[in-house]
Coordinates of C-alpha atoms and ligand atoms in Angstrom, one line a residue:
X1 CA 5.8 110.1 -60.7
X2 CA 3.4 107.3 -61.2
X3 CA 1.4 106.8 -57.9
X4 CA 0.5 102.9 -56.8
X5 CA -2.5 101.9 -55.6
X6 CA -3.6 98.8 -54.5
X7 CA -8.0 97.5 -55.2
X8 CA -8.9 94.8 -53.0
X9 CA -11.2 93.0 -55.3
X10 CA -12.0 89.3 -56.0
X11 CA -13.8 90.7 -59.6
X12 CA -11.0 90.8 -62.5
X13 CA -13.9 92.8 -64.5
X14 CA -14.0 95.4 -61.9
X15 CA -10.4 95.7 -62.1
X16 CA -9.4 95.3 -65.2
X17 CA -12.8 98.7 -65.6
X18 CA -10.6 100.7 -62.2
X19 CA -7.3 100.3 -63.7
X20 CA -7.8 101.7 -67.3
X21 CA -9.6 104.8 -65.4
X22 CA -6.9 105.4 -63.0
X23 CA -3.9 104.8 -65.3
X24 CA -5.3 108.4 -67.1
X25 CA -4.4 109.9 -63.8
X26 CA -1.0 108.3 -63.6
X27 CA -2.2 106.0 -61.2
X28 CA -1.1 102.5 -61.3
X29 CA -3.6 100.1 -59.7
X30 CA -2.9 96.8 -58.7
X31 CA -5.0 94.1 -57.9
X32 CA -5.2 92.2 -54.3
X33 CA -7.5 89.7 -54.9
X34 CA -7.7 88.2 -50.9
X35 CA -11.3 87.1 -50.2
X36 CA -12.4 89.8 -47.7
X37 CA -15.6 88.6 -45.3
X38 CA -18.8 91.1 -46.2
X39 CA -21.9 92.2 -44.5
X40 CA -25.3 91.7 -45.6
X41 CA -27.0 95.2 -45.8
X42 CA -29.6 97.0 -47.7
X43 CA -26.9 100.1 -47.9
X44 CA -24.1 99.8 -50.3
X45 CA -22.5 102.0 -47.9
X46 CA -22.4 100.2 -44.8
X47 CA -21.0 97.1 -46.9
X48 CA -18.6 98.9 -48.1
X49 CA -17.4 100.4 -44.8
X50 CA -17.2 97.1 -43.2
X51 CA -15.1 95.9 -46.2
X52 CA -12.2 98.8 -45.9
X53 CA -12.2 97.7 -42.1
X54 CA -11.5 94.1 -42.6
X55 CA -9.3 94.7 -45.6
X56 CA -7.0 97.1 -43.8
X57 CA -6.1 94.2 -41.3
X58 CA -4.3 92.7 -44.2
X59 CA -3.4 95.7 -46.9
X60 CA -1.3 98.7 -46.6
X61 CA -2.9 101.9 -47.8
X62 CA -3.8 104.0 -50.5
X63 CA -6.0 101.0 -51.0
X64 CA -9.5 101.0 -52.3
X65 CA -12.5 98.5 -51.9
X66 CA -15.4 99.0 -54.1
X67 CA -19.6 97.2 -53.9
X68 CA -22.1 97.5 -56.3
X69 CA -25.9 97.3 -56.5
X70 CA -28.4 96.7 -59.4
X71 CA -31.8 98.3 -58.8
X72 CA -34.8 97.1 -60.8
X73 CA -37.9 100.1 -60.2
X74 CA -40.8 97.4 -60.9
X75 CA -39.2 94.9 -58.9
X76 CA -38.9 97.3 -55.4
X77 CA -35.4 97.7 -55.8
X78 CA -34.5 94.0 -56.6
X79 CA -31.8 92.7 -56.4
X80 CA -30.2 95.6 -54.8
X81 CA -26.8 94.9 -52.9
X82 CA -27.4 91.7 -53.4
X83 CA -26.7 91.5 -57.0
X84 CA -23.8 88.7 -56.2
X85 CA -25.9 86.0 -54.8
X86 CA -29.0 86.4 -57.0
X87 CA -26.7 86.3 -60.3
X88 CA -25.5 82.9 -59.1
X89 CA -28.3 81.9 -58.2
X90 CA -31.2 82.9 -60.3
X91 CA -29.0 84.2 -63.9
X92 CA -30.1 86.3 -65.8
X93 CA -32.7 84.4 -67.7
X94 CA -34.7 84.1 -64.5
X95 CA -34.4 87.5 -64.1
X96 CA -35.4 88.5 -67.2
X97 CA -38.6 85.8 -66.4
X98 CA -39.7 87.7 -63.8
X99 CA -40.1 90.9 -65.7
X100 CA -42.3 89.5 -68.3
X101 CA -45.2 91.6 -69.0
X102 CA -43.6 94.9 -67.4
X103 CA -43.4 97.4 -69.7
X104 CA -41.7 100.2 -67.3
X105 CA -38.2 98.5 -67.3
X106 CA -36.0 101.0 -65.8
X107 CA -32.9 100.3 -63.2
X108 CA -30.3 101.8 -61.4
X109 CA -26.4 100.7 -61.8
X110 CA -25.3 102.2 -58.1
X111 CA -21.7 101.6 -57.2
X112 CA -19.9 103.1 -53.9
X113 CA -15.6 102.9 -53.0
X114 CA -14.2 103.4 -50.2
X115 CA -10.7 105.4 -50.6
X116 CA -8.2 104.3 -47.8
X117 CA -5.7 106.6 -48.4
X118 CA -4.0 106.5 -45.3
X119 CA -3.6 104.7 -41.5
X120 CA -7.6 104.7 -40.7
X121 CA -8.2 107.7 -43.1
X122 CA -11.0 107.4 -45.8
X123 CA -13.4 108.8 -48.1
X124 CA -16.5 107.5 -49.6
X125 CA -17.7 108.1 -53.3
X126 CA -21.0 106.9 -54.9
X127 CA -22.2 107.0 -58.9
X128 CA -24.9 105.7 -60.4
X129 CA -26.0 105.0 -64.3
X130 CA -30.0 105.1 -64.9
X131 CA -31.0 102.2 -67.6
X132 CA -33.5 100.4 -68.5
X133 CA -33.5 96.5 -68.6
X134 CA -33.3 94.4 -72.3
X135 CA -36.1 92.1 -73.1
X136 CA -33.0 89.1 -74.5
X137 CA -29.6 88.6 -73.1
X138 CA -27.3 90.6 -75.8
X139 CA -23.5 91.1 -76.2
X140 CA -20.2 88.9 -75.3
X141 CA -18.2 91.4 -73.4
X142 CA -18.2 92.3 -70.1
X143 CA -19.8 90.4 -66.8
X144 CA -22.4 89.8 -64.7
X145 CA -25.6 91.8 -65.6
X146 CA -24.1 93.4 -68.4
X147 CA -25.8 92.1 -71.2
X148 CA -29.4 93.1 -70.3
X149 CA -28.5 96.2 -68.8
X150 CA -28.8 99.0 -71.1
X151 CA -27.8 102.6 -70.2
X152 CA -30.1 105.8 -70.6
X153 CA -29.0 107.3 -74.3
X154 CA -27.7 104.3 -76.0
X155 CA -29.5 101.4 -77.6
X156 CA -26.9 98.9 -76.6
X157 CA -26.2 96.8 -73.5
X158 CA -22.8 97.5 -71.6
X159 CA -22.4 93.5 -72.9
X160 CA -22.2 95.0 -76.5
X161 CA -20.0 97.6 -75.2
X162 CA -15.8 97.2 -75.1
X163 CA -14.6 98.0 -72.0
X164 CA -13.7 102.2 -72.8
X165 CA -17.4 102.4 -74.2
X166 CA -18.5 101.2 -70.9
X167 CA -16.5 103.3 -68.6
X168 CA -17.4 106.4 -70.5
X169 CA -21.2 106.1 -69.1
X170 CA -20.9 103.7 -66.6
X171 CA -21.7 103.8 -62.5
X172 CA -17.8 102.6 -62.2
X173 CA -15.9 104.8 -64.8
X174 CA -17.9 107.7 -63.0
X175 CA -16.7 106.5 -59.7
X176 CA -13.1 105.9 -60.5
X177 CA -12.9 109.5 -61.9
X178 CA -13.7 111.0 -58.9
X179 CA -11.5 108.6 -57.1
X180 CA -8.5 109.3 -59.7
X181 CA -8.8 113.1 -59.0
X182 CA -8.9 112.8 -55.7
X183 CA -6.0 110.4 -55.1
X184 CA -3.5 113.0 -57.0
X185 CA -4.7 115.4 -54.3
X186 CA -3.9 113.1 -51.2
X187 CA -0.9 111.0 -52.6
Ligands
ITT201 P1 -15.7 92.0 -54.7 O1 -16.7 92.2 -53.7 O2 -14.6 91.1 -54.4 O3 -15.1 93.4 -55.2 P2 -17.9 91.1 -56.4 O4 -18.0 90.4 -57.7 O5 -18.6 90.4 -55.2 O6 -16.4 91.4 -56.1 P3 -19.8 93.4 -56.1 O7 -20.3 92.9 -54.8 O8 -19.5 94.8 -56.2 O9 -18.5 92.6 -56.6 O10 -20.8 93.0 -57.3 C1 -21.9 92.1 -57.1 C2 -22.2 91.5 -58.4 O11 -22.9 92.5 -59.2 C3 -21.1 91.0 -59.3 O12 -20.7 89.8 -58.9 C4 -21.7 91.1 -60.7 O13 -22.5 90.0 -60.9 C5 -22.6 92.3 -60.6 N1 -21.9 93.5 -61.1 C6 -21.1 94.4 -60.4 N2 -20.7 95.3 -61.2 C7 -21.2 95.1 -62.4 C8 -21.1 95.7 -63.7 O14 -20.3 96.8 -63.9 N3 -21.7 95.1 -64.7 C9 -22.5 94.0 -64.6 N4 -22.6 93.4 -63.4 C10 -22.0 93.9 -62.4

């Protein structure tokens, strides 16, 4: 029986990523794109906790709520959980600016869910992709940092990747297959 699920996310890309994972579990996800109020925080976690609180005042469980962080080695874990704000506000070329001259350009993809899967019931799951950072802006697909963010063991950014490349290696496909296997336990 196909299982429903809903993902309270204001990111089509993150979505459009969740769903093609979850529907090889049978899992049909649907998206509730209600803006949800976040916490600033230096622990993905945290945010993420505080985001299945004030979405479950306005969606029904299983639901699941999702925050990512990039982490940049050289540049002490910049931009972190903040990866929203300093896209919009800085880009990418900035970004890539600030990293002139440093040779050791390796980063973190880190990307943590929160499963409500029933009345104030939940379980947190965390992945992670180790990369490096490009020295240009490459590819067309994808969002956000994807095209200067290349993976360990490939040559290409996610940007050059179609989606199903991406969520073989990526911090999200990992995390919503551990989500998908544990939803057909608990629904
Ligand atoms: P919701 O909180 O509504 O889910 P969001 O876009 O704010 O959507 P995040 O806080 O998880 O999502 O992500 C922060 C930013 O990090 C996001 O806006 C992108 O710029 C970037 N980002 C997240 N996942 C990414 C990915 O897989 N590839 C590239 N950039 C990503």
């Amino acid at each position: 029986m196909l299982r429903k699920v809903s993902f309270v996310t204001s990111n089509v890309h993150k979505f459009e990523e969740a769903k093609a994972v979850l529907t090889q579990f049978d899992i049909e996800l649907v998206q509730i794109p209600t803006p949800i109020s976040e916490i600033q925080s230096d622990d993905l976690r945290e945010i993420v906790i505080y985001k299945a609180m004030e979405a479950a005042k306005v969606v029904d469980p299983p639901f699941i709520v999702e925050d990512t962080g990039l982490y940049i080695g050289e540049l002490n874990g910049f931009p972190g959980p903040y990866a929203s704000y300093v896209y919009k506000s800085l880009g990418l070329r900035n970004i890539l600016k600030l990293m002139t001259n440093i040779s050791n350009r390796s980063a973190v993809f880190k990307a943590v869910g929160a499963v409500v899967y029933r009345e104030n019931v939940f379980k947190i799951f965390e992945s992670s992709v180790k990369g490096t950072i490009a020295d240009s802006i490459r590819g067309g697909h994808g969002f956000g940092y994807d095209p200067i963010f290349i993976p360990s063991g490939s040559t290409h950014t996610f940007a050059e990747m179609v989606l199903e490349e991406k969520n073989r290696c990526s911090h999200r496909g990992r995390l919503f297959r551990k989500i998908g296997s544990f939803l057909t336990q608990v629904i």
